[in-house]
Amino acid sequence: MKIPKAGTPVRGSKSGKPIMVLFDLLGRRWALGIIWNLSTGPQTFRTLQSNCDSVSPTVLNTRLKELRECGIVINGESGYELTAEGEDLFTYLQPLGHWSQTWSHAAKLKDDQ
Amino acid sequence: MKIPKAGTPVRGSKSGKPIMVLFDLLGRRWALGIIWNLSTGPQTFRTLQSNCDSVSPTVLNTRLKELRECGIVINGESGYELTAEGEDLFTYLQPLGHWSQTWSHAAKLKDDQ
DNA sequence: CAAACATGCTACAATATCTGTAGCAATACA
DNA sequence: TGTATTGCTACAGATATTGTAGCATGTTTG
């Protein structure tokens, strides 16, 4: 899959608006999960794979390539890890953890009716 | 596609951890873009479609169904719009707009080297 | 009232993407 | 010289997305 790049057309924006480029990247299977998992620290390929619910190595490798290309992940000495930019991105994603909990709680209440 | 539901297995989590359920939902094509576009106010199906870079009606309708089912979008009088929960979710996504700009700027600088 | 539009949406075939399994090459022990 | 572990590729089958066509239901407009 083509690696999205700001300023060039992506799925979602012919003009390559940064937010759409980001959404194209993050909207790919496992991209968000990988970032979330890496936030706890560097991990080897296989550890990461196991933490990501045994995602297939094909996709994991593809996503890691894309995320590296985009400067969000780096392959360091202790394995794959978030770059400074990636860490920064994660701080913006983190609140979603809390939101998702109240959200799922609300859904459950609705279910129980 | 199956609608992800907290507490039940989803792609990314056999246990259905809320954040993974959310990531499953948001990781589908166009989900993030739809939420982003709806944040400016209610829109008809066709307007939304045109704002989403002419996404195919098939996917748009599928995503809208999922987002409605999950309580993020509602089909109101003036068209599709975010629910209170959806608006809340958007406030957490909004900072990504700014992040994506500095990110794409950084990528551009790197390019120019 | 009928013709002309707009809207929400479905059908369907062609593509693209993802999944799951197998397994190879390289390195690190034992 | 085994034996393990790691990072990753190959490949086929399953799923998801795209793109186009077009239908049914209103809503104007002449």
PDB file of C-alpha atoms (C1' of nucleotides) in Angstrom:
ATOM      1  CA  MET A   1       0.000   0.000   0.000  1.00  0.00           C
ATOM      2  CA  LYS A   2       1.206   3.457  -0.815  1.00  0.00           C
ATOM      3  CA  ILE A   3       2.671   5.353   2.096  1.00  0.00           C
ATOM      4  CA  PRO A   4       0.647   8.508   2.668  1.00  0.00           C
ATOM      5  CA  LYS A   5       2.569  11.732   2.481  1.00  0.00           C
ATOM      6  CA  ALA A   6       1.384  15.213   3.286  1.00  0.00           C
ATOM      7  CA  GLY A   7       0.826  17.356   0.244  1.00  0.00           C
ATOM      8  CA  THR A   8       0.251  14.443  -2.077  1.00  0.00           C
ATOM      9  CA  PRO A   9      -3.147  12.916  -2.758  1.00  0.00           C
ATOM     10  CA  VAL A  10      -4.225  10.226  -0.330  1.00  0.00           C
ATOM     11  CA  ARG A  11      -7.372   8.274   0.124  1.00  0.00           C
ATOM     12  CA  GLY A  12      -9.531  10.948   1.662  1.00  0.00           C
ATOM     13  CA  SER A  13      -7.992  14.037   0.235  1.00  0.00           C
ATOM     14  CA  LYS A  14      -6.846  14.856  -3.248  1.00  0.00           C
ATOM     15  CA  SER A  15      -4.915  17.805  -1.889  1.00  0.00           C
ATOM     16  CA  GLY A  16      -3.184  15.843   0.848  1.00  0.00           C
ATOM     17  CA  LYS A  17      -4.446  17.824   3.833  1.00  0.00           C
ATOM     18  CA  PRO A  18      -2.267  16.745   6.766  1.00  0.00           C
ATOM     19  CA  ILE A  19      -5.174  15.565   8.880  1.00  0.00           C
ATOM     20  CA  MET A  20      -6.438  13.402   6.033  1.00  0.00           C
ATOM     21  CA  VAL A  21      -2.992  12.013   5.433  1.00  0.00           C
ATOM     22  CA  LEU A  22      -2.835  11.136   9.103  1.00  0.00           C
ATOM     23  CA  PHE A  23      -6.281   9.569   8.974  1.00  0.00           C
ATOM     24  CA  ASP A  24      -5.273   7.508   5.968  1.00  0.00           C
ATOM     25  CA  LEU A  25      -2.294   6.238   7.928  1.00  0.00           C
ATOM     26  CA  LEU A  26      -4.093   5.646  11.212  1.00  0.00           C
ATOM     27  CA  GLY A  27      -7.114   4.176   9.471  1.00  0.00           C
ATOM     28  CA  ARG A  28      -5.138   1.150   8.376  1.00  0.00           C
ATOM     29  CA  ARG A  29      -5.620  -2.066  10.241  1.00  0.00           C
ATOM     30  CA  TRP A  30      -3.536  -2.246  13.394  1.00  0.00           C
ATOM     31  CA  ALA A  31      -1.870   1.142  13.029  1.00  0.00           C
ATOM     32  CA  LEU A  32      -3.542   2.579  16.138  1.00  0.00           C
ATOM     33  CA  GLY A  33      -3.073  -0.645  18.073  1.00  0.00           C
ATOM     34  CA  ILE A  34       0.621  -0.730  17.302  1.00  0.00           C
ATOM     35  CA  ILE A  35       1.164   2.814  18.498  1.00  0.00           C
ATOM     36  CA  TRP A  36      -0.857   2.075  21.607  1.00  0.00           C
ATOM     37  CA  ASN A  37       1.189  -1.019  22.376  1.00  0.00           C
ATOM     38  CA  LEU A  38       4.511   0.643  21.741  1.00  0.00           C
ATOM     39  CA  SER A  39       3.678   3.393  24.204  1.00  0.00           C
ATOM     40  CA  THR A  40       4.693   1.054  27.017  1.00  0.00           C
ATOM     41  CA  GLY A  41       8.207   0.849  25.667  1.00  0.00           C
ATOM     42  CA  PRO A  42      10.406  -0.744  23.021  1.00  0.00           C
ATOM     43  CA  GLN A  43       9.461  -4.225  21.896  1.00  0.00           C
ATOM     44  CA  THR A  44      10.859  -6.840  19.590  1.00  0.00           C
ATOM     45  CA  PHE A  45       8.955  -7.774  16.481  1.00  0.00           C
ATOM     46  CA  ARG A  46       7.667 -10.984  17.992  1.00  0.00           C
ATOM     47  CA  THR A  47       6.740  -9.464  21.333  1.00  0.00           C
ATOM     48  CA  LEU A  48       4.856  -6.720  19.613  1.00  0.00           C
ATOM     49  CA  GLN A  49       3.152  -9.275  17.437  1.00  0.00           C
ATOM     50  CA  SER A  50       2.044 -11.241  20.437  1.00  0.00           C
ATOM     51  CA  ASN A  51       0.833  -8.095  22.217  1.00  0.00           C
ATOM     52  CA  CYS A  52      -1.156  -7.186  19.146  1.00  0.00           C
ATOM     53  CA  ASP A  53      -3.323 -10.245  19.444  1.00  0.00           C
ATOM     54  CA  SER A  54      -1.099 -12.260  17.107  1.00  0.00           C
ATOM     55  CA  VAL A  55      -1.505  -9.936  14.189  1.00  0.00           C
ATOM     56  CA  SER A  56      -0.112 -11.556  11.068  1.00  0.00           C
ATOM     57  CA  PRO A  57       3.556 -10.778  10.476  1.00  0.00           C
ATOM     58  CA  THR A  58       2.684  -9.535   7.008  1.00  0.00           C
ATOM     59  CA  VAL A  59       0.532  -6.702   8.265  1.00  0.00           C
ATOM     60  CA  LEU A  60       2.716  -5.963  11.238  1.00  0.00           C
ATOM     61  CA  ASN A  61       5.726  -5.554   9.034  1.00  0.00           C
ATOM     62  CA  THR A  62       3.829  -3.438   6.521  1.00  0.00           C
ATOM     63  CA  ARG A  63       2.493  -1.136   9.230  1.00  0.00           C
ATOM     64  CA  LEU A  64       5.896  -0.845  10.886  1.00  0.00           C
ATOM     65  CA  LYS A  65       7.451   0.130   7.581  1.00  0.00           C
ATOM     66  CA  GLU A  66       4.824   2.809   7.058  1.00  0.00           C
ATOM     67  CA  LEU A  67       5.098   4.131  10.597  1.00  0.00           C
ATOM     68  CA  ARG A  68       8.873   4.235  10.322  1.00  0.00           C
ATOM     69  CA  GLU A  69       8.697   5.957   6.985  1.00  0.00           C
ATOM     70  CA  CYS A  70       6.400   8.533   8.549  1.00  0.00           C
ATOM     71  CA  GLY A  71       8.674   9.169  11.492  1.00  0.00           C
ATOM     72  CA  ILE A  72       6.390   7.775  14.149  1.00  0.00           C
ATOM     73  CA  VAL A  73       8.254   4.569  14.924  1.00  0.00           C
ATOM     74  CA  ILE A  74      11.916   3.725  14.842  1.00  0.00           C
ATOM     75  CA  ASN A  75      13.785   0.444  14.940  1.00  0.00           C
ATOM     76  CA  GLY A  76      16.221   1.023  17.800  1.00  0.00           C
ATOM     77  CA  GLU A  77      18.586  -1.174  19.749  1.00  0.00           C
ATOM     78  CA  SER A  78      15.976  -2.653  22.017  1.00  0.00           C
ATOM     79  CA  GLY A  79      13.500  -3.215  19.215  1.00  0.00           C
ATOM     80  CA  TYR A  80      10.747  -1.123  17.774  1.00  0.00           C
ATOM     81  CA  GLU A  81       9.846   2.025  19.674  1.00  0.00           C
ATOM     82  CA  LEU A  82       8.054   5.326  19.274  1.00  0.00           C
ATOM     83  CA  THR A  83      10.058   8.306  18.103  1.00  0.00           C
ATOM     84  CA  ALA A  84       9.760  11.611  19.951  1.00  0.00           C
ATOM     85  CA  GLU A  85       7.074  12.528  17.435  1.00  0.00           C
ATOM     86  CA  GLY A  86       5.373   9.209  18.002  1.00  0.00           C
ATOM     87  CA  GLU A  87       5.367   9.753  21.749  1.00  0.00           C
ATOM     88  CA  ASP A  88       3.866  13.134  21.135  1.00  0.00           C
ATOM     89  CA  LEU A  89       1.169  11.632  18.966  1.00  0.00           C
ATOM     90  CA  PHE A  90       0.449   9.110  21.663  1.00  0.00           C
ATOM     91  CA  THR A  91      -0.192  11.814  24.238  1.00  0.00           C
ATOM     92  CA  TYR A  92      -3.024  12.923  21.992  1.00  0.00           C
ATOM     93  CA  LEU A  93      -4.367   9.411  21.623  1.00  0.00           C
ATOM     94  CA  GLN A  94      -4.154   8.564  25.295  1.00  0.00           C
ATOM     95  CA  PRO A  95      -7.349  10.385  26.326  1.00  0.00           C
ATOM     96  CA  LEU A  96      -9.227   8.056  23.998  1.00  0.00           C
ATOM     97  CA  GLY A  97      -8.504   5.281  26.477  1.00  0.00           C
ATOM     98  CA  HIS A  98     -10.624   6.977  29.081  1.00  0.00           C
ATOM     99  CA  TRP A  99     -13.279   8.046  26.625  1.00  0.00           C
ATOM    100  CA  SER A 100     -13.618   4.519  25.329  1.00  0.00           C
ATOM    101  CA  GLN A 101     -14.307   3.274  28.826  1.00  0.00           C
ATOM    102  CA  THR A 102     -17.188   5.607  29.540  1.00  0.00           C
ATOM    103  CA  TRP A 103     -18.391   4.958  26.016  1.00  0.00           C
ATOM    104  CA  SER A 104     -18.431   1.204  26.426  1.00  0.00           C
ATOM    105  CA  HIS A 105     -20.054   1.633  29.799  1.00  0.00           C
ATOM    106  CA  ALA A 106     -22.814   3.692  28.219  1.00  0.00           C
ATOM    107  CA  ALA A 107     -23.260   1.068  25.515  1.00  0.00           C
ATOM    108  CA  LYS A 108     -23.545  -1.622  28.135  1.00  0.00           C
ATOM    109  CA  LEU A 109     -26.218   0.266  30.063  1.00  0.00           C
ATOM    110  CA  LYS A 110     -28.142   0.688  26.850  1.00  0.00           C
ATOM    111  CA  ASP A 111     -27.770  -3.022  26.195  1.00  0.00           C
ATOM    112  CA  ASP A 112     -29.167  -3.949  29.560  1.00  0.00           C
ATOM    113  CA  GLN A 113     -32.384  -2.070  29.034  1.00  0.00           C
TER     114      GLN A 113
ATOM    115  CA  MET B   1     -18.671  -6.114   8.724  1.00  0.00           C
ATOM    116  CA  LYS B   2     -19.427  -6.956  12.301  1.00  0.00           C
ATOM    117  CA  ILE B   3     -20.112  -3.980  14.512  1.00  0.00           C
ATOM    118  CA  PRO B   4     -17.556  -3.869  17.305  1.00  0.00           C
ATOM    119  CA  LYS B   5     -18.978  -3.972  20.792  1.00  0.00           C
ATOM    120  CA  ALA B   6     -17.167  -3.555  24.069  1.00  0.00           C
ATOM    121  CA  GLY B   7     -16.751  -6.767  25.988  1.00  0.00           C
ATOM    122  CA  THR B   8     -16.997  -8.963  22.939  1.00  0.00           C
ATOM    123  CA  PRO B   9     -14.034 -10.057  20.857  1.00  0.00           C
ATOM    124  CA  VAL B  10     -13.038  -7.697  18.083  1.00  0.00           C
ATOM    125  CA  ARG B  11     -10.190  -7.579  15.664  1.00  0.00           C
ATOM    126  CA  GLY B  12      -7.432  -6.516  17.995  1.00  0.00           C
ATOM    127  CA  SER B  13      -8.674  -7.893  21.255  1.00  0.00           C
ATOM    128  CA  LYS B  14     -10.171 -11.215  22.153  1.00  0.00           C
ATOM    129  CA  SER B  15     -11.371  -9.731  25.422  1.00  0.00           C
ATOM    130  CA  GLY B  16     -12.970  -6.681  23.864  1.00  0.00           C
ATOM    131  CA  LYS B  17     -10.974  -4.033  25.735  1.00  0.00           C
ATOM    132  CA  PRO B  18     -12.813  -0.759  25.098  1.00  0.00           C
ATOM    133  CA  ILE B  19      -9.827   0.969  23.551  1.00  0.00           C
ATOM    134  CA  MET B  20      -9.346  -1.905  21.139  1.00  0.00           C
ATOM    135  CA  VAL B  21     -13.023  -1.918  20.282  1.00  0.00           C
ATOM    136  CA  LEU B  22     -12.736   1.776  19.552  1.00  0.00           C
ATOM    137  CA  PHE B  23      -9.625   1.227  17.469  1.00  0.00           C
ATOM    138  CA  ASP B  24     -11.402  -1.466  15.505  1.00  0.00           C
ATOM    139  CA  LEU B  25     -14.195   0.983  14.778  1.00  0.00           C
ATOM    140  CA  LEU B  26     -11.999   3.993  14.013  1.00  0.00           C
ATOM    141  CA  GLY B  27      -9.545   1.893  12.031  1.00  0.00           C
ATOM    142  CA  ARG B  28     -12.105   1.249   9.339  1.00  0.00           C
ATOM    143  CA  ARG B  29     -11.826   3.175   6.147  1.00  0.00           C
ATOM    144  CA  TRP B  30     -13.390   6.609   6.355  1.00  0.00           C
ATOM    145  CA  ALA B  31     -14.562   6.346   9.959  1.00  0.00           C
ATOM    146  CA  LEU B  32     -12.230   9.084  11.209  1.00  0.00           C
ATOM    147  CA  GLY B  33     -12.862  11.246   8.173  1.00  0.00           C
ATOM    148  CA  ILE B  34     -16.614  11.032   8.625  1.00  0.00           C
ATOM    149  CA  ILE B  35     -16.411  12.104  12.257  1.00  0.00           C
ATOM    150  CA  TRP B  36     -14.062  14.902  11.317  1.00  0.00           C
ATOM    151  CA  ASN B  37     -16.395  16.141   8.599  1.00  0.00           C
ATOM    152  CA  LEU B  38     -19.493  15.921  10.732  1.00  0.00           C
ATOM    153  CA  SER B  39     -17.890  18.068  13.399  1.00  0.00           C
ATOM    154  CA  THR B  40     -18.769  21.126  11.341  1.00  0.00           C
ATOM    155  CA  GLY B  41     -22.455  20.343  11.641  1.00  0.00           C
ATOM    156  CA  PRO B  42     -25.248  18.159  10.317  1.00  0.00           C
ATOM    157  CA  GLN B  43     -25.029  17.102   6.707  1.00  0.00           C
ATOM    158  CA  THR B  44     -27.145  15.181   4.261  1.00  0.00           C
ATOM    159  CA  PHE B  45     -25.912  11.878   2.938  1.00  0.00           C
ATOM    160  CA  ARG B  46     -24.894  13.352  -0.374  1.00  0.00           C
ATOM    161  CA  THR B  47     -23.225  16.420   1.092  1.00  0.00           C
ATOM    162  CA  LEU B  48     -21.262  14.276   3.439  1.00  0.00           C
ATOM    163  CA  GLN B  49     -20.337  12.012   0.583  1.00  0.00           C
ATOM    164  CA  SER B  50     -19.070  14.917  -1.433  1.00  0.00           C
ATOM    165  CA  ASN B  51     -17.127  16.300   1.537  1.00  0.00           C
ATOM    166  CA  CYS B  52     -15.538  12.928   2.042  1.00  0.00           C
ATOM    167  CA  ASP B  53     -13.826  13.062  -1.299  1.00  0.00           C
ATOM    168  CA  SER B  54     -16.664  11.203  -3.025  1.00  0.00           C
ATOM    169  CA  VAL B  55     -16.406   8.129  -0.876  1.00  0.00           C
ATOM    170  CA  SER B  56     -18.508   5.361  -2.356  1.00  0.00           C
ATOM    171  CA  PRO B  57     -22.062   5.282  -1.040  1.00  0.00           C
ATOM    172  CA  THR B  58     -21.569   1.659  -0.061  1.00  0.00           C
ATOM    173  CA  VAL B  59     -18.844   2.416   2.431  1.00  0.00           C
ATOM    174  CA  LEU B  60     -20.416   5.646   3.592  1.00  0.00           C
ATOM    175  CA  ASN B  61     -23.629   3.900   4.409  1.00  0.00           C
ATOM    176  CA  THR B  62     -21.843   1.020   6.125  1.00  0.00           C
ATOM    177  CA  ARG B  63     -19.756   3.365   8.265  1.00  0.00           C
ATOM    178  CA  LEU B  64     -22.775   5.497   9.131  1.00  0.00           C
ATOM    179  CA  LYS B  65     -24.666   2.414  10.245  1.00  0.00           C
ATOM    180  CA  GLU B  66     -21.787   1.367  12.461  1.00  0.00           C
ATOM    181  CA  LEU B  67     -21.301   4.819  13.913  1.00  0.00           C
ATOM    182  CA  ARG B  68     -25.013   5.123  14.607  1.00  0.00           C
ATOM    183  CA  GLU B  69     -25.117   1.703  16.184  1.00  0.00           C
ATOM    184  CA  CYS B  70     -22.236   2.755  18.409  1.00  0.00           C
ATOM    185  CA  GLY B  71     -23.913   5.975  19.489  1.00  0.00           C
ATOM    186  CA  ILE B  72     -21.457   8.329  17.837  1.00  0.00           C
ATOM    187  CA  VAL B  73     -23.641   9.544  14.990  1.00  0.00           C
ATOM    188  CA  ILE B  74     -27.361  10.066  14.712  1.00  0.00           C
ATOM    189  CA  ASN B  75     -29.644  10.637  11.780  1.00  0.00           C
ATOM    190  CA  GLY B  76     -31.472  13.794  12.806  1.00  0.00           C
ATOM    191  CA  GLU B  77     -33.813  16.190  11.077  1.00  0.00           C
ATOM    192  CA  SER B  78     -31.131  18.109   9.280  1.00  0.00           C
ATOM    193  CA  GLY B  79     -29.243  15.022   8.255  1.00  0.00           C
ATOM    194  CA  TYR B  80     -26.475  13.045   9.853  1.00  0.00           C
ATOM    195  CA  GLU B  81     -24.823  14.607  12.870  1.00  0.00           C
ATOM    196  CA  LEU B  82     -22.647  13.772  15.826  1.00  0.00           C
ATOM    197  CA  THR B  83     -24.347  12.749  19.048  1.00  0.00           C
ATOM    198  CA  ALA B  84     -23.267  14.358  22.326  1.00  0.00           C
ATOM    199  CA  GLU B  85     -20.914  11.417  22.742  1.00  0.00           C
ATOM    200  CA  GLY B  86     -19.663  11.886  19.209  1.00  0.00           C
ATOM    201  CA  GLU B  87     -18.984  15.547  19.860  1.00  0.00           C
ATOM    202  CA  ASP B  88     -17.107  14.541  22.954  1.00  0.00           C
ATOM    203  CA  LEU B  89     -15.034  12.073  20.991  1.00  0.00           C
ATOM    204  CA  PHE B  90     -14.285  14.778  18.466  1.00  0.00           C
ATOM    205  CA  THR B  91     -12.856  17.073  21.118  1.00  0.00           C
ATOM    206  CA  TYR B  92     -10.280  14.373  21.713  1.00  0.00           C
ATOM    207  CA  LEU B  93      -9.555  13.997  18.023  1.00  0.00           C
ATOM    208  CA  GLN B  94      -9.315  17.704  17.324  1.00  0.00           C
ATOM    209  CA  PRO B  95      -5.761  18.148  18.659  1.00  0.00           C
ATOM    210  CA  LEU B  96      -4.647  15.701  15.999  1.00  0.00           C
ATOM    211  CA  GLY B  97      -5.375  18.407  13.459  1.00  0.00           C
ATOM    212  CA  HIS B  98      -2.652  20.561  14.881  1.00  0.00           C
ATOM    213  CA  TRP B  99      -0.285  17.672  15.449  1.00  0.00           C
ATOM    214  CA  SER B 100      -0.677  16.550  11.864  1.00  0.00           C
ATOM    215  CA  GLN B 101       0.360  19.965  10.635  1.00  0.00           C
ATOM    216  CA  THR B 102       3.630  20.117  12.520  1.00  0.00           C
ATOM    217  CA  TRP B 103       4.170  16.487  11.585  1.00  0.00           C
ATOM    218  CA  SER B 104       3.696  17.097   7.890  1.00  0.00           C
ATOM    219  CA  HIS B 105       5.865  20.165   8.144  1.00  0.00           C
ATOM    220  CA  ALA B 106       8.638  18.079   9.692  1.00  0.00           C
ATOM    221  CA  ALA B 107       8.244  15.492   6.948  1.00  0.00           C
ATOM    222  CA  LYS B 108       8.529  18.185   4.331  1.00  0.00           C
ATOM    223  CA  LEU B 109      11.713  19.586   5.816  1.00  0.00           C
ATOM    224  CA  LYS B 110      13.190  16.100   5.829  1.00  0.00           C
ATOM    225  CA  ASP B 111      12.166  15.752   2.199  1.00  0.00           C
ATOM    226  CA  ASP B 112      13.903  18.912   1.185  1.00  0.00           C
ATOM    227  CA  GLN B 113      17.249  17.809   2.504  1.00  0.00           C
TER     228      GLN B 113
ATOM    229  C1'  DC C   1     -50.847  16.956 -12.770  1.00  0.00           C
ATOM    230  C1'  DA C   2     -46.491  15.640 -15.043  1.00  0.00           C
ATOM    231  C1'  DA C   3     -41.754  16.394 -15.843  1.00  0.00           C
ATOM    232  C1'  DA C   4     -37.473  17.336 -13.631  1.00  0.00           C
ATOM    233  C1'  DC C   5     -34.725  17.177  -9.820  1.00  0.00           C
ATOM    234  C1'  DA C   6     -32.664  15.798  -5.321  1.00  0.00           C
ATOM    235  C1'  DT C   7     -31.960  12.430  -1.774  1.00  0.00           C
ATOM    236  C1'  DG C   8     -30.912   8.123   0.579  1.00  0.00           C
ATOM    237  C1'  DC C   9     -29.573   4.093  -0.461  1.00  0.00           C
ATOM    238  C1'  DT C  10     -28.833  -0.856  -2.710  1.00  0.00           C
ATOM    239  C1'  DA C  11     -26.579  -4.067  -6.305  1.00  0.00           C
ATOM    240  C1'  DC C  12     -22.719  -5.824  -8.129  1.00  0.00           C
ATOM    241  C1'  DA C  13     -18.351  -6.649 -10.219  1.00  0.00           C
ATOM    242  C1'  DA C  14     -13.491  -5.364  -9.985  1.00  0.00           C
ATOM    243  C1'  DT C  15      -9.718  -4.365  -6.810  1.00  0.00           C
ATOM    244  C1'  DA C  16      -7.247  -3.889  -2.812  1.00  0.00           C
ATOM    245  C1'  DT C  17      -6.254  -5.296   1.684  1.00  0.00           C
ATOM    246  C1'  DC C  18      -5.863  -8.521   5.532  1.00  0.00           C
ATOM    247  C1'  DT C  19      -5.368 -13.056   7.656  1.00  0.00           C
ATOM    248  C1'  DG C  20      -3.214 -17.291   8.702  1.00  0.00           C
ATOM    249  C1'  DT C  21       0.128 -20.613   8.006  1.00  0.00           C
ATOM    250  C1'  DA C  22       4.544 -22.134   6.575  1.00  0.00           C
ATOM    251  C1'  DG C  23       9.064 -21.455   6.586  1.00  0.00           C
ATOM    252  C1'  DC C  24      13.741 -19.264   5.500  1.00  0.00           C
ATOM    253  C1'  DA C  25      18.043 -16.640   6.661  1.00  0.00           C
ATOM    254  C1'  DA C  26      20.693 -14.702  10.296  1.00  0.00           C
ATOM    255  C1'  DT C  27      22.262 -14.501  14.821  1.00  0.00           C
ATOM    256  C1'  DA C  28      22.846 -16.238  19.542  1.00  0.00           C
ATOM    257  C1'  DC C  29      23.672 -19.597  22.707  1.00  0.00           C
ATOM    258  C1'  DA C  30      24.919 -24.499  24.355  1.00  0.00           C
TER     259       DA C  30
ATOM    260  C1'  DT D   1      27.516 -28.720  15.669  1.00  0.00           C
ATOM    261  C1'  DG D   2      22.952 -28.659  17.202  1.00  0.00           C
ATOM    262  C1'  DT D   3      19.012 -25.934  19.005  1.00  0.00           C
ATOM    263  C1'  DA D   4      16.482 -21.574  19.737  1.00  0.00           C
ATOM    264  C1'  DT D   5      15.062 -17.186  18.813  1.00  0.00           C
ATOM    265  C1'  DT D   6      14.252 -13.325  15.888  1.00  0.00           C
ATOM    266  C1'  DG D   7      12.920 -10.624  11.909  1.00  0.00           C
ATOM    267  C1'  DC D   8      10.772 -11.214   8.120  1.00  0.00           C
ATOM    268  C1'  DT D   9       8.924 -13.063   3.297  1.00  0.00           C
ATOM    269  C1'  DA D  10       5.685 -16.111   0.403  1.00  0.00           C
ATOM    270  C1'  DC D  11       1.423 -17.252  -0.781  1.00  0.00           C
ATOM    271  C1'  DA D  12      -3.323 -18.565  -0.976  1.00  0.00           C
ATOM    272  C1'  DG D  13      -7.853 -17.782   0.772  1.00  0.00           C
ATOM    273  C1'  DA D  14     -11.030 -14.665   3.042  1.00  0.00           C
ATOM    274  C1'  DT D  15     -12.722  -9.899   3.667  1.00  0.00           C
ATOM    275  C1'  DA D  16     -13.255  -5.158   2.774  1.00  0.00           C
ATOM    276  C1'  DT D  17     -13.345  -1.167  -0.312  1.00  0.00           C
ATOM    277  C1'  DT D  18     -14.102   1.197  -4.664  1.00  0.00           C
ATOM    278  C1'  DG D  19     -16.606   2.738  -8.508  1.00  0.00           C
ATOM    279  C1'  DT D  20     -20.483   2.772 -11.325  1.00  0.00           C
ATOM    280  C1'  DA D  21     -25.233   2.183 -12.186  1.00  0.00           C
ATOM    281  C1'  DG D  22     -29.578   2.911 -10.880  1.00  0.00           C
ATOM    282  C1'  DC D  23     -33.997   2.501  -8.064  1.00  0.00           C
ATOM    283  C1'  DA D  24     -37.558   4.279  -4.866  1.00  0.00           C
ATOM    284  C1'  DT D  25     -39.203   8.163  -2.547  1.00  0.00           C
ATOM    285  C1'  DG D  26     -40.078  12.733  -1.858  1.00  0.00           C
ATOM    286  C1'  DT D  27     -40.088  17.834  -3.560  1.00  0.00           C
ATOM    287  C1'  DT D  28     -40.220  21.427  -6.448  1.00  0.00           C
ATOM    288  C1'  DT D  29     -41.449  23.636 -10.919  1.00  0.00           C
ATOM    289  C1'  DG D  30     -43.993  24.616 -15.068  1.00  0.00           C
TER     290       DG D  30
END
